[in-house]
């Protein structure tokens, strides 16, 4: 796994090793100020910055710059928005010799990433993720997407950024619930080979999570096998997001899904009771919910999980086991329903 080193300015640096398309992820306070250097290295002549944050949050680019305002949120992840941005870029004369920058949460980096993949059949993109969730997961690895009315992330492309600048100064402004939400993806790293990150400073937790993701993406960029492990806790997590109409946030839902994954692995005899309990301890340590929200029937959750992309003819989950986390198919629906039934229930939704 690529360890997080430090670069010449003291920022933590993780490289996503993809040959000619390799790129750095720089992590730490003030990382955004590397943007001008990154854009100069790309050789961009001018740059369009799509931002869901105020203009004061943007670092100097050193280039002629067009600022396009956006909003975070699933409703902004649409093909209509991609078309709007492409038309704005075209009207401004942006070319393949230029670059695009995204600044915002994961929904913004996803949609801007897809726009960059499509505009002129692909233009360099640099991400400035501003939420913890986007820094540890969404902005790294090249998955870009927008939603359709029929479902989330149904239209997308793999388009790797040229650099990701995870400025931890941005995180100091996050509301408490949004910060805890980001820990959902850090908590699941404990079970996919990143080790115990609980006692590390935030910057090192981010760097270790990114390093684990970078090693998985370098081995399986197109999600043909190993990359599935990044979806630890996500099968139930996605079902919970949908069942609560997205009132439960992604990281919160993944946290509950992680506790469930531990219990299911235990029920299938893949791990012992100590390791099952560790799932709940780790999730609780980060202040995340460990119990199912009230009022959602087990049958509804099972039906939603059957829609998961990993479920072909039967239910499939990424589960811990003697060989570490792996995708396990053909899990009997009855075992899944019984394990869900045995989960504690919260009295209210959310943390
Ligand atoms: N967020 C999961 C992945 O990037 O594959």
Coordinates of C-alpha atoms and ligand atoms in Angstrom, one line a residue:
X1 CA 0.0 0.0 0.0
X2 CA 1.5 3.4 -0.9
X3 CA 2.4 5.0 2.4
X4 CA 1.6 8.7 2.8
X5 CA 4.9 10.6 2.5
X6 CA 5.4 14.3 2.7
X7 CA 6.1 16.7 -0.1
X8 CA 8.6 19.6 -0.2
X9 CA 6.2 21.9 1.5
X10 CA 5.3 19.6 4.4
X11 CA 1.9 18.4 3.0
X12 CA 1.1 14.8 3.2
X13 CA 1.3 13.2 -0.3
X14 CA -0.2 10.0 -1.6
X15 CA 0.3 9.0 -5.3
X16 CA -2.3 7.2 -7.2
X17 CA -0.1 4.9 -9.3
X18 CA -1.7 4.7 -12.7
X19 CA 1.3 4.9 -15.0
X20 CA 1.2 7.9 -17.3
X21 CA -2.0 9.0 -15.6
X22 CA -0.5 8.8 -12.1
X23 CA -1.4 11.8 -9.9
X24 CA -0.8 13.2 -6.4
X25 CA -3.2 13.7 -3.6
X26 CA -1.9 16.4 -1.3
X27 CA -3.3 16.7 2.2
X28 CA -3.0 19.3 4.9
X29 CA -3.6 22.9 5.9
X30 CA -3.2 25.2 2.9
X31 CA -3.1 22.4 0.3
X32 CA -5.3 24.5 -2.0
X33 CA -2.5 27.0 -2.5
X34 CA -0.7 24.3 -4.6
X35 CA -3.3 24.9 -7.3
X36 CA -1.3 27.4 -9.3
X37 CA 1.7 25.1 -9.4
X38 CA -0.4 22.1 -10.4
X39 CA -2.0 24.1 -13.2
X40 CA 1.4 25.3 -14.4
X41 CA 2.7 21.7 -14.5
X42 CA -0.4 20.6 -16.5
X43 CA 0.5 23.5 -18.9
X44 CA -3.0 24.9 -18.9
X45 CA -3.5 28.3 -20.6
X46 CA -6.7 29.2 -18.7
X47 CA -9.0 27.5 -16.3
X48 CA -12.7 27.2 -15.5
X49 CA -13.3 26.8 -11.7
X50 CA -16.7 25.4 -10.8
X51 CA -17.3 26.1 -7.1
X52 CA -20.0 25.3 -4.6
X53 CA -18.2 27.5 -2.1
X54 CA -17.8 31.3 -1.9
X55 CA -15.2 32.8 -4.2
X56 CA -13.0 33.7 -1.2
X57 CA -12.4 30.0 -0.7
X58 CA -10.6 29.8 -4.0
X59 CA -6.8 30.0 -4.2
X60 CA -5.1 32.0 -6.9
X61 CA -4.7 30.0 -10.2
X62 CA -2.1 32.2 -11.8
X63 CA -4.1 32.0 -15.0
X64 CA -7.0 33.6 -16.7
X65 CA -9.9 32.2 -14.8
X66 CA -13.7 31.8 -15.2
X67 CA -15.5 31.2 -12.0
X68 CA -18.8 29.2 -12.3
X69 CA -21.0 28.9 -9.3
X70 CA -22.6 25.6 -8.4
X71 CA -24.4 24.0 -5.4
X72 CA -23.7 20.8 -3.6
X73 CA -26.5 18.3 -3.4
X74 CA -27.9 15.3 -5.3
X75 CA -30.3 17.6 -7.3
X76 CA -27.3 19.3 -8.9
X77 CA -25.9 16.0 -10.2
X78 CA -27.8 16.1 -13.4
X79 CA -27.2 15.8 -17.2
X80 CA -28.8 19.2 -17.5
X81 CA -26.1 20.7 -15.2
X82 CA -23.4 19.0 -17.2
X83 CA -24.8 20.5 -20.5
X84 CA -25.1 24.0 -18.9
X85 CA -21.4 23.9 -17.8
X86 CA -20.2 22.6 -21.1
X87 CA -22.1 25.4 -22.9
X88 CA -20.6 28.0 -20.4
X89 CA -17.1 26.6 -21.1
X90 CA -17.7 26.6 -24.9
X91 CA -18.9 30.2 -24.8
X92 CA -15.8 31.2 -22.9
X93 CA -13.5 29.4 -25.3
X94 CA -12.2 26.7 -23.0
X95 CA -10.2 24.2 -25.0
X96 CA -8.5 20.9 -24.4
X97 CA -5.2 22.8 -23.7
X98 CA -6.9 24.3 -20.6
X99 CA -8.2 22.8 -17.4
X100 CA -11.2 22.6 -15.1
X101 CA -11.2 22.8 -11.3
X102 CA -13.9 21.6 -9.0
X103 CA -14.4 23.0 -5.5
X104 CA -17.0 21.6 -3.2
X105 CA -18.4 18.4 -1.7
X106 CA -18.6 15.0 -3.4
X107 CA -21.7 15.7 -5.5
X108 CA -19.8 18.7 -7.0
X109 CA -16.5 16.8 -7.6
X110 CA -18.6 13.9 -9.2
X111 CA -20.6 16.2 -11.6
X112 CA -17.6 18.4 -12.5
X113 CA -15.5 15.3 -13.0
X114 CA -18.0 13.9 -15.5
X115 CA -18.2 17.3 -17.3
X116 CA -14.4 17.3 -17.6
X117 CA -14.5 13.7 -19.0
X118 CA -17.0 14.7 -21.7
X119 CA -16.0 18.3 -22.7
X120 CA -13.9 18.1 -25.8
X121 CA -13.8 14.3 -25.2
X122 CA -11.8 14.9 -22.0
X123 CA -10.0 17.9 -20.4
X124 CA -7.7 17.9 -17.4
X125 CA -9.5 18.3 -14.0
X126 CA -8.2 19.1 -10.5
X127 CA -10.3 18.6 -7.5
X128 CA -10.4 20.8 -4.4
X129 CA -12.8 18.7 -2.1
X130 CA -14.1 20.7 0.8
X131 CA -16.0 18.0 2.8
X132 CA -14.4 15.2 4.7
X133 CA -16.4 12.6 2.7
X134 CA -15.1 14.0 -0.6
X135 CA -11.5 14.2 0.7
X136 CA -11.4 10.6 1.9
X137 CA -13.4 9.0 -0.9
X138 CA -15.3 10.8 -3.7
X139 CA -12.6 13.0 -5.2
X140 CA -10.0 10.2 -5.4
X141 CA -10.1 7.3 -7.9
X142 CA -11.7 8.8 -11.0
X143 CA -15.4 7.7 -10.6
X144 CA -17.5 10.5 -11.9
X145 CA -21.3 10.5 -12.3
X146 CA -24.6 12.2 -12.4
X147 CA -28.1 10.9 -11.4
X148 CA -31.1 10.1 -13.5
X149 CA -34.7 10.2 -12.1
X150 CA -34.4 6.4 -12.3
X151 CA -31.5 6.2 -9.8
X152 CA -28.2 7.6 -8.4
X153 CA -25.0 7.6 -10.4
X154 CA -26.5 5.9 -13.4
X155 CA -24.5 8.0 -16.0
X156 CA -20.8 8.3 -15.5
X157 CA -17.3 7.7 -16.7
X158 CA -13.9 6.9 -15.2
X159 CA -11.9 10.1 -15.5
X160 CA -8.9 10.5 -13.3
X161 CA -8.0 14.0 -12.0
X162 CA -4.5 15.4 -12.5
X163 CA -4.3 16.2 -8.8
X164 CA -6.5 16.3 -5.7
X165 CA -5.8 19.0 -3.1
X166 CA -7.3 18.1 0.2
X167 CA -7.1 21.3 2.2
X168 CA -7.9 20.5 5.9
X169 CA -8.5 24.2 6.5
X170 CA -11.8 23.7 4.6
X171 CA -12.9 21.1 7.2
X172 CA -12.8 23.6 10.1
X173 CA -16.0 25.2 8.7
X174 CA -18.0 22.0 8.5
X175 CA -21.1 21.6 10.6
X176 CA -20.7 18.9 13.3
X177 CA -23.1 16.5 11.6
X178 CA -21.3 16.8 8.2
X179 CA -17.9 16.2 9.8
X180 CA -19.1 13.1 11.6
X181 CA -20.6 12.0 8.3
X182 CA -17.2 11.9 6.7
X183 CA -16.0 9.6 9.4
X184 CA -18.3 6.9 7.9
X185 CA -15.8 6.3 5.1
X186 CA -12.9 6.4 7.5
X187 CA -14.5 3.9 9.8
X188 CA -15.0 1.4 7.0
X189 CA -11.3 1.7 6.2
X190 CA -10.6 -0.2 9.4
X191 CA -12.0 -3.3 7.9
X192 CA -10.5 -3.1 4.4
X193 CA -6.9 -3.1 5.2
X194 CA -6.1 0.4 6.4
X195 CA -5.5 -0.7 10.0
X196 CA -6.7 1.1 13.2
X197 CA -6.8 4.8 12.5
X198 CA -8.7 5.8 15.6
X199 CA -5.9 7.4 17.6
X200 CA -4.4 9.3 14.7
X201 CA -4.8 13.1 14.0
X202 CA -7.4 13.9 11.4
X203 CA -4.8 14.7 8.7
X204 CA -3.2 11.2 9.1
X205 CA -6.6 9.5 9.1
X206 CA -7.3 11.2 5.8
X207 CA -3.9 10.3 4.4
X208 CA -4.2 6.7 5.5
X209 CA -7.7 6.4 4.0
X210 CA -6.6 7.9 0.7
X211 CA -3.5 5.7 0.7
X212 CA -5.7 2.6 1.1
X213 CA -8.0 3.8 -1.7
X214 CA -5.1 4.7 -4.0
X215 CA -3.6 1.2 -3.7
X216 CA -7.0 -0.4 -4.5
X217 CA -7.6 1.9 -7.5
X218 CA -4.1 1.3 -8.8
X219 CA -4.8 -2.4 -8.7
X220 CA -8.4 -2.3 -10.1
X221 CA -9.2 1.0 -11.7
X222 CA -12.4 -0.2 -13.4
X223 CA -14.0 -2.0 -10.5
X224 CA -13.5 -5.5 -12.0
X225 CA -12.8 -7.1 -8.6
X226 CA -10.7 -5.7 -5.7
X227 CA -12.3 -2.2 -5.9
X228 CA -15.5 -3.7 -4.6
X229 CA -14.0 -3.7 -1.2
X230 CA -14.3 0.1 -1.1
X231 CA -18.0 -0.5 -0.9
X232 CA -17.7 -2.1 2.6
X233 CA -20.9 -1.3 4.4
X234 CA -22.4 0.3 1.3
X235 CA -25.0 -2.4 0.3
X236 CA -27.1 -1.8 3.4
X237 CA -25.9 1.8 3.4
X238 CA -27.4 2.6 0.0
X239 CA -30.6 0.9 1.0
X240 CA -30.9 3.0 4.1
X241 CA -30.2 6.2 2.2
X242 CA -33.1 5.4 -0.2
X243 CA -35.4 4.1 2.5
X244 CA -35.0 7.4 4.5
X245 CA -35.2 9.5 1.3
X246 CA -31.6 10.6 1.9
X247 CA -32.4 12.1 5.4
X248 CA -29.7 9.6 6.6
X249 CA -26.5 10.9 5.2
X250 CA -24.1 8.7 3.2
X251 CA -21.5 8.3 5.9
X252 CA -24.1 7.6 8.6
X253 CA -25.8 5.0 6.4
X254 CA -22.4 3.4 5.6
X255 CA -21.6 3.3 9.3
X256 CA -24.8 1.3 10.1
X257 CA -24.0 -0.8 7.0
X258 CA -20.6 -1.5 8.4
X259 CA -22.0 -2.7 11.8
X260 CA -24.4 -4.9 9.8
X261 CA -21.6 -6.3 7.6
X262 CA -19.8 -7.4 10.8
X263 CA -22.8 -9.1 12.1
X264 CA -23.5 -10.8 8.8
X265 CA -19.9 -12.0 8.6
X266 CA -20.3 -13.4 12.1
X267 CA -23.6 -15.1 11.3
X268 CA -21.9 -16.8 8.3
X269 CA -19.0 -18.0 10.5
X270 CA -16.5 -15.9 8.6
X271 CA -15.3 -14.0 11.7
X272 CA -15.5 -14.5 15.5
X273 CA -17.6 -12.5 18.1
X274 CA -14.6 -10.3 19.0
X275 CA -14.3 -9.0 15.4
X276 CA -18.1 -8.6 15.1
X277 CA -18.0 -6.4 18.3
X278 CA -15.0 -4.5 16.9
X279 CA -17.3 -3.3 14.0
X280 CA -19.7 -1.6 16.5
X281 CA -16.8 -0.3 18.6
X282 CA -15.1 1.4 15.7
X283 CA -18.2 2.9 14.3
X284 CA -19.3 4.2 17.7
X285 CA -15.8 5.6 18.3
X286 CA -16.3 8.0 15.4
X287 CA -19.6 9.2 16.9
X288 CA -21.6 7.5 14.1
X289 CA -24.9 5.7 14.4
X290 CA -24.8 1.9 15.0
X291 CA -28.5 1.0 15.0
X292 CA -31.1 0.8 12.3
X293 CA -33.4 3.9 12.0
X294 CA -36.9 3.3 13.3
X295 CA -39.9 2.4 11.1
X296 CA -38.3 0.8 8.1
X297 CA -39.4 -2.8 7.7
X298 CA -36.7 -5.4 7.2
X299 CA -38.5 -6.6 4.0
X300 CA -38.1 -3.0 2.5
X301 CA -34.4 -3.1 3.2
X302 CA -34.0 -6.5 1.7
X303 CA -36.0 -5.5 -1.4
X304 CA -33.8 -2.4 -1.9
X305 CA -30.6 -4.4 -1.4
X306 CA -31.7 -6.7 -4.2
X307 CA -31.4 -3.7 -6.5
X308 CA -27.7 -3.3 -5.6
X309 CA -25.3 -3.4 -8.6
X310 CA -23.4 -6.2 -6.9
X311 CA -26.5 -8.4 -6.5
X312 CA -26.9 -10.4 -9.7
X313 CA -29.2 -13.3 -9.0
X314 CA -29.0 -13.2 -5.2
X315 CA -27.7 -11.0 -2.4
X316 CA -24.0 -10.1 -2.4
X317 CA -22.1 -8.2 0.3
X318 CA -18.5 -7.2 0.9
X319 CA -17.6 -9.1 4.1
X320 CA -14.7 -9.5 6.4
X321 CA -13.2 -13.0 6.7
X322 CA -10.1 -15.1 7.0
X323 CA -8.6 -13.5 3.8
X324 CA -9.7 -10.0 4.7
X325 CA -12.6 -8.2 3.0
X326 CA -14.0 -9.7 -0.2
X327 CA -17.2 -9.8 -2.2
X328 CA -19.4 -12.7 -1.1
X329 CA -22.2 -13.8 -3.4
X330 CA -25.2 -16.0 -3.0
X331 CA -25.9 -15.1 0.6
X332 CA -29.2 -16.7 1.7
X333 CA -31.9 -14.0 1.9
X334 CA -33.1 -15.6 5.2
X335 CA -29.7 -15.1 6.9
X336 CA -29.7 -11.4 5.8
X337 CA -33.3 -10.8 7.0
X338 CA -32.6 -12.6 10.4
X339 CA -29.4 -10.5 10.9
X340 CA -31.2 -7.3 10.1
X341 CA -34.0 -8.3 12.5
X342 CA -31.4 -8.8 15.3
X343 CA -29.9 -5.3 14.8
X344 CA -30.7 -2.7 17.4
X345 CA -33.2 -0.1 16.4
X346 CA -32.7 3.6 17.2
X347 CA -35.6 5.7 18.5
X348 CA -34.9 8.5 16.1
X349 CA -33.2 8.8 12.6
X350 CA -29.7 10.1 12.4
X351 CA -26.9 10.3 15.0
Ligands
LIG1 N1 -16.4 5.0 -3.7 C1 -16.1 3.7 -4.2 C2 -15.1 3.8 -5.3 O1 -14.6 4.8 -5.6 O2 -14.9 2.8 -5.9

